Amino acid sequence: MKKGKKLYEGKAKIIYTTTDKNLVIQYFKDDATAFNNLKKSKIEGKGVLNNRISEHILNNINQIGIKTHLIKRLNMREQLIELCEIFPVEFIVRNIATGSLTKRLGIADGAVLKKPLIEFSYKNDDLGDPVVSKEHILEFGWVDNPETLDAIIYKCFRINDFMQGMFRGVNIKLVDFKLEFGRSTIDRKILLADEISPDTCRLWDVSSEKKLDKDRFRKDLGNIIQAYQEVARR
Ligand code: UDP
């Protein structure tokens, strides 16, 4: 599979074409951004770790019967993936209140939620990814019909159940995370896309509550790469 031209460059990844029009290469950069691009830095080795961690998690999700865009990891920084039309919605699942939820609604940081909570935000950097409702998503056609949206929400909760168990097994609390979905350009099937890594999840050590995720960058806590390595190792 030969790598072609750059198709798209995002904050943490680059997408390249291949000789197959339905397959693309996802390249993991070391760049980190937070607060809608206001904070930027390079974290040496982050891309390599996220590539491996995301490969591991997506392969496991595939095994529980949820299709993902991942075909295979190619090397230290690249994955071969199915090209998708991404729905412009971030699906956020929360088990413990923290981050924007606590700021927006004045909820105590660390409050354990009675059951997993799902939130949606409209992917739009200019607007700062605003929180939206199911009704907004359908009204503005960000997801084409209610059945598809319900199917995606169902997948989000299944993925949460699975990932909570997986992380619990290595003494990590899955606090919250973000998912993105798209339609395969091959058969229009819904696929889990993007990445799942310490960039897109909040992960706390069970005994010490130490943060093992991107909050170390957001909050200047230091030892970012060591935390990502710790997640990869466990
Ligand atoms: N998240 C993400 N990308 C985003 C926004 C959020 O991966 O553009 C993840 C974030 O890492 C956290 C979860 O989604 O695990 C919930 O984030 P929150 O809404 O609390 O946003 P933040 O506090 O990061 O602004």
Short mmCIF file of C-alpha atoms and ligand atoms in Angstrom, two decimals:
data_model
loop_
_atom_site.label_atom_id
_atom_site.label_comp_id
_atom_site.label_asym_id
_atom_site.label_seq_id
_atom_site.Cartn_x
_atom_site.Cartn_y
_atom_site.Cartn_z
CA MET A 1 0.00 0.00 0.00
CA LYS A 2 1.79 3.17 -1.16
CA LYS A 3 1.36 6.44 0.69
CA GLY A 4 0.08 9.26 -1.51
CA LYS A 5 -0.61 12.92 -0.90
CA LYS A 6 -1.74 14.63 2.27
CA LEU A 7 -5.54 14.66 2.35
CA TYR A 8 -6.10 16.42 5.66
CA GLU A 9 -4.04 17.65 8.59
CA GLY A 10 -5.63 17.94 12.02
CA LYS A 11 -4.26 18.91 15.41
CA ALA A 12 -2.79 15.52 16.30
CA LYS A 13 -2.95 13.49 13.08
CA ILE A 14 -2.42 13.65 9.33
CA ILE A 15 -4.39 11.65 6.77
CA TYR A 16 -2.71 10.53 3.53
CA THR A 17 -4.26 8.95 0.46
CA THR A 18 -3.19 5.51 -0.76
CA THR A 19 -3.44 3.71 -4.08
CA ASP A 20 -6.87 2.44 -2.95
CA LYS A 21 -9.39 5.30 -2.95
CA ASN A 22 -11.26 3.85 0.03
CA LEU A 23 -8.21 3.36 2.26
CA VAL A 24 -6.12 6.07 3.87
CA ILE A 25 -3.12 6.27 6.19
CA GLN A 26 -3.51 7.93 9.58
CA TYR A 27 -0.23 9.40 10.87
CA PHE A 28 0.07 10.23 14.61
CA LYS A 29 1.95 13.46 15.31
CA ASP A 30 3.59 14.51 18.58
CA ASP A 31 1.62 17.78 18.65
CA ALA A 32 -0.64 18.46 21.60
CA THR A 33 -3.29 21.18 21.73
CA ALA A 34 -5.81 22.17 24.37
CA PHE A 35 -8.42 24.85 25.05
CA ASN A 36 -9.49 25.05 21.42
CA ASN A 37 -5.92 25.49 20.16
CA LEU A 38 -4.92 28.21 22.65
CA LYS A 39 -2.30 25.94 24.22
CA LYS A 40 0.11 24.11 21.91
CA SER A 41 3.20 22.00 22.36
CA LYS A 42 5.15 19.05 21.02
CA ILE A 43 5.41 16.00 23.26
CA GLU A 44 8.22 13.79 22.00
CA GLY A 45 6.98 10.23 21.46
CA LYS A 46 3.28 10.89 22.10
CA GLY A 47 2.27 9.91 18.57
CA VAL A 48 4.04 6.56 18.83
CA LEU A 49 2.29 5.73 22.11
CA ASN A 50 -1.17 6.88 20.94
CA ASN A 51 -0.78 4.83 17.76
CA ARG A 52 -0.15 1.68 19.83
CA ILE A 53 -2.72 2.36 22.55
CA SER A 54 -5.44 3.21 20.02
CA GLU A 55 -4.61 0.13 17.92
CA HIS A 56 -4.97 -2.07 21.01
CA ILE A 57 -8.30 -0.56 22.10
CA LEU A 58 -9.86 -0.47 18.62
CA ASN A 59 -8.85 -4.08 17.96
CA ASN A 60 -10.56 -5.08 21.20
CA ILE A 61 -13.67 -3.10 20.32
CA ASN A 62 -13.75 -4.88 16.95
CA GLN A 63 -13.73 -8.16 18.84
CA ILE A 64 -16.90 -7.23 20.76
CA GLY A 65 -18.64 -6.76 17.41
CA ILE A 66 -18.41 -2.99 16.90
CA LYS A 67 -16.86 -2.18 13.55
CA THR A 68 -14.05 0.36 13.46
CA HIS A 69 -12.12 2.12 10.71
CA LEU A 70 -8.86 0.39 11.70
CA ILE A 71 -7.46 -2.15 9.27
CA LYS A 72 -3.98 -2.49 10.73
CA ARG A 73 -1.09 -0.61 12.27
CA LEU A 74 1.62 -0.17 9.63
CA ASN A 75 4.55 1.11 11.69
CA MET A 76 5.45 3.22 14.74
CA ARG A 77 3.35 6.20 13.66
CA GLU A 78 0.93 5.01 11.00
CA GLN A 79 -2.26 2.99 10.66
CA LEU A 80 -4.10 1.87 7.56
CA ILE A 81 -7.76 2.82 7.98
CA GLU A 82 -11.00 2.82 6.00
CA LEU A 83 -11.88 6.24 4.67
CA CYS A 84 -15.05 7.52 6.39
CA GLU A 85 -17.33 10.49 6.12
CA ILE A 86 -17.15 11.62 9.72
CA PHE A 87 -20.33 12.85 11.41
CA PRO A 88 -19.46 16.33 12.75
CA VAL A 89 -20.37 15.35 16.30
CA GLU A 90 -18.21 14.39 19.28
CA PHE A 91 -19.85 11.73 21.44
CA ILE A 92 -18.69 12.18 25.02
CA VAL A 93 -19.34 9.49 27.61
CA ARG A 94 -18.81 10.26 31.28
CA ASN A 95 -18.67 8.03 34.36
CA ILE A 96 -17.25 10.62 36.76
CA ALA A 97 -17.89 14.37 36.60
CA THR A 98 -14.86 16.49 35.74
CA GLY A 99 -13.64 18.95 33.11
CA SER A 100 -16.17 20.98 31.18
CA LEU A 101 -19.17 19.27 32.82
CA THR A 102 -18.21 20.54 36.28
CA LYS A 103 -17.51 24.05 34.93
CA ARG A 104 -20.71 24.28 32.90
CA LEU A 105 -23.11 22.96 35.53
CA GLY A 106 -21.31 23.56 38.82
CA ILE A 107 -21.12 19.85 39.61
CA ALA A 108 -18.47 18.75 42.14
CA ASP A 109 -15.27 17.53 40.51
CA GLY A 110 -14.94 13.76 40.95
CA ALA A 111 -18.65 13.13 41.61
CA VAL A 112 -19.47 9.57 40.54
CA LEU A 113 -22.45 9.63 38.17
CA LYS A 114 -25.40 7.33 38.94
CA LYS A 115 -25.14 5.94 35.43
CA PRO A 116 -22.99 6.76 32.41
CA LEU A 117 -23.91 10.11 30.88
CA ILE A 118 -23.67 10.88 27.18
CA GLU A 119 -23.19 14.39 25.77
CA PHE A 120 -22.84 15.61 22.22
CA SER A 121 -20.82 18.47 20.87
CA TYR A 122 -20.87 19.95 17.40
CA LYS A 123 -17.39 19.66 15.85
CA ASN A 124 -16.67 23.25 14.92
CA ASP A 125 -13.45 24.94 16.05
CA ASP A 126 -14.73 28.45 15.26
CA LEU A 127 -17.64 27.90 17.65
CA GLY A 128 -15.51 26.05 20.25
CA ASP A 129 -17.29 22.68 19.81
CA PRO A 130 -20.56 23.67 21.54
CA VAL A 131 -22.64 21.15 23.47
CA VAL A 132 -25.78 20.26 21.49
CA SER A 133 -28.85 18.04 21.92
CA LYS A 134 -30.02 15.04 19.90
CA GLU A 135 -32.62 17.35 18.38
CA HIS A 136 -29.95 19.76 17.08
CA ILE A 137 -28.06 16.83 15.53
CA LEU A 138 -31.15 15.66 13.64
CA GLU A 139 -32.52 19.12 12.79
CA PHE A 140 -29.28 20.20 11.16
CA GLY A 141 -28.60 16.82 9.55
CA TRP A 142 -25.24 16.20 11.26
CA VAL A 143 -26.41 12.58 11.53
CA ASP A 144 -28.90 11.69 8.81
CA ASN A 145 -31.67 9.91 10.75
CA PRO A 146 -32.82 9.06 14.31
CA GLU A 147 -32.21 5.31 13.90
CA THR A 148 -28.56 5.91 13.00
CA LEU A 149 -28.15 8.30 15.93
CA ASP A 150 -29.70 5.78 18.35
CA ALA A 151 -27.47 3.02 16.97
CA ILE A 152 -24.40 5.20 17.57
CA ILE A 153 -25.51 6.06 21.12
CA TYR A 154 -26.01 2.35 21.83
CA LYS A 155 -22.47 1.67 20.58
CA CYS A 156 -21.11 4.44 22.84
CA PHE A 157 -22.54 2.76 25.95
CA ARG A 158 -21.33 -0.70 24.86
CA ILE A 159 -17.85 0.72 24.29
CA ASN A 160 -17.99 2.39 27.71
CA ASP A 161 -18.94 -0.89 29.43
CA PHE A 162 -16.17 -2.71 27.65
CA MET A 163 -13.49 -0.06 28.22
CA GLN A 164 -14.40 0.41 31.89
CA GLY A 165 -13.80 -3.30 32.43
CA MET A 166 -10.60 -3.31 30.42
CA PHE A 167 -9.12 -0.36 32.31
CA ARG A 168 -10.40 -1.59 35.68
CA GLY A 169 -8.40 -4.76 35.08
CA VAL A 170 -5.20 -2.69 35.06
CA ASN A 171 -6.21 -0.45 37.99
CA ILE A 172 -7.31 2.53 35.93
CA LYS A 173 -10.61 4.39 36.29
CA LEU A 174 -12.19 5.39 32.99
CA VAL A 175 -13.49 8.85 33.93
CA ASP A 176 -14.71 10.07 30.53
CA PHE A 177 -13.83 9.88 26.84
CA LYS A 178 -14.72 11.13 23.38
CA LEU A 179 -15.72 9.05 20.36
CA GLU A 180 -16.18 9.91 16.69
CA PHE A 181 -18.08 7.90 14.11
CA GLY A 182 -18.37 7.99 10.35
CA ARG A 183 -19.78 6.18 7.36
CA SER A 184 -17.44 3.94 5.40
CA THR A 185 -16.99 5.13 1.83
CA ILE A 186 -16.95 1.45 0.79
CA ASP A 187 -20.35 0.27 2.05
CA ARG A 188 -21.80 3.22 4.05
CA LYS A 189 -21.65 1.16 7.26
CA ILE A 190 -21.19 3.07 10.51
CA LEU A 191 -17.64 2.79 11.79
CA LEU A 192 -15.98 3.94 14.99
CA ALA A 193 -13.29 6.33 13.74
CA ASP A 194 -10.50 8.65 14.94
CA GLU A 195 -8.52 7.36 17.95
CA ILE A 196 -8.98 6.27 21.56
CA SER A 197 -5.95 7.23 23.64
CA PRO A 198 -4.94 9.28 26.68
CA ASP A 199 -5.51 12.30 24.40
CA THR A 200 -9.21 11.48 24.17
CA CYS A 201 -9.93 9.79 27.54
CA ARG A 202 -9.54 10.79 31.16
CA LEU A 203 -7.82 7.98 33.02
CA TRP A 204 -7.13 7.99 36.76
CA ASP A 205 -5.06 5.48 38.67
CA VAL A 206 -7.47 3.58 40.95
CA SER A 207 -5.43 3.79 44.14
CA SER A 208 -3.67 7.17 43.84
CA GLU A 209 -6.20 8.97 41.54
CA LYS A 210 -3.10 10.15 39.60
CA LYS A 211 -4.08 11.49 36.19
CA LEU A 212 -2.68 9.38 33.35
CA ASP A 213 -4.01 11.43 30.43
CA LYS A 214 -3.95 14.73 28.57
CA ASP A 215 -5.01 16.64 31.70
CA ARG A 216 -1.30 16.47 32.62
CA PHE A 217 -0.73 18.74 29.60
CA ARG A 218 -3.88 20.86 30.08
CA LYS A 219 -3.06 21.52 33.75
CA ASP A 220 0.77 21.62 33.46
CA LEU A 221 1.20 18.61 35.76
CA GLY A 222 4.40 17.41 34.06
CA ASN A 223 5.53 13.84 33.24
CA ILE A 224 3.09 13.60 30.35
CA ILE A 225 4.96 11.02 28.33
CA GLN A 226 5.63 8.90 31.44
CA ALA A 227 1.87 8.80 32.10
CA TYR A 228 1.09 7.75 28.50
CA GLN A 229 3.84 5.10 28.75
CA GLU A 230 2.28 3.84 31.96
CA VAL A 231 -1.09 3.42 30.21
CA ALA A 232 0.58 1.61 27.29
CA ARG A 233 2.50 -0.66 29.66
CA ARG A 234 -0.56 -1.64 31.72
N1 UDP B 1 -12.30 15.37 24.48
C1 UDP B 1 -11.59 15.13 23.32
N2 UDP B 1 -11.60 16.08 22.34
C2 UDP B 1 -12.30 17.23 22.45
C3 UDP B 1 -13.03 17.47 23.62
C4 UDP B 1 -13.01 16.52 24.63
O1 UDP B 1 -10.96 14.09 23.17
O2 UDP B 1 -12.28 18.04 21.51
C5 UDP B 1 -12.31 14.35 25.56
C6 UDP B 1 -11.51 14.81 26.77
O3 UDP B 1 -10.18 14.35 26.69
C7 UDP B 1 -12.24 14.15 27.90
C8 UDP B 1 -13.69 14.07 27.42
O4 UDP B 1 -13.64 14.20 26.02
O5 UDP B 1 -11.75 12.84 28.09
C9 UDP B 1 -14.58 15.14 28.01
O6 UDP B 1 -14.00 16.39 27.84
P1 UDP B 1 -14.64 17.72 28.41
O7 UDP B 1 -15.95 17.94 27.78
O8 UDP B 1 -14.60 17.70 29.90
O9 UDP B 1 -13.74 18.83 27.81
P2 UDP B 1 -12.51 19.62 28.34
O10 UDP B 1 -12.63 19.73 29.82
O11 UDP B 1 -11.37 18.78 27.86
O12 UDP B 1 -12.64 20.90 27.60
#
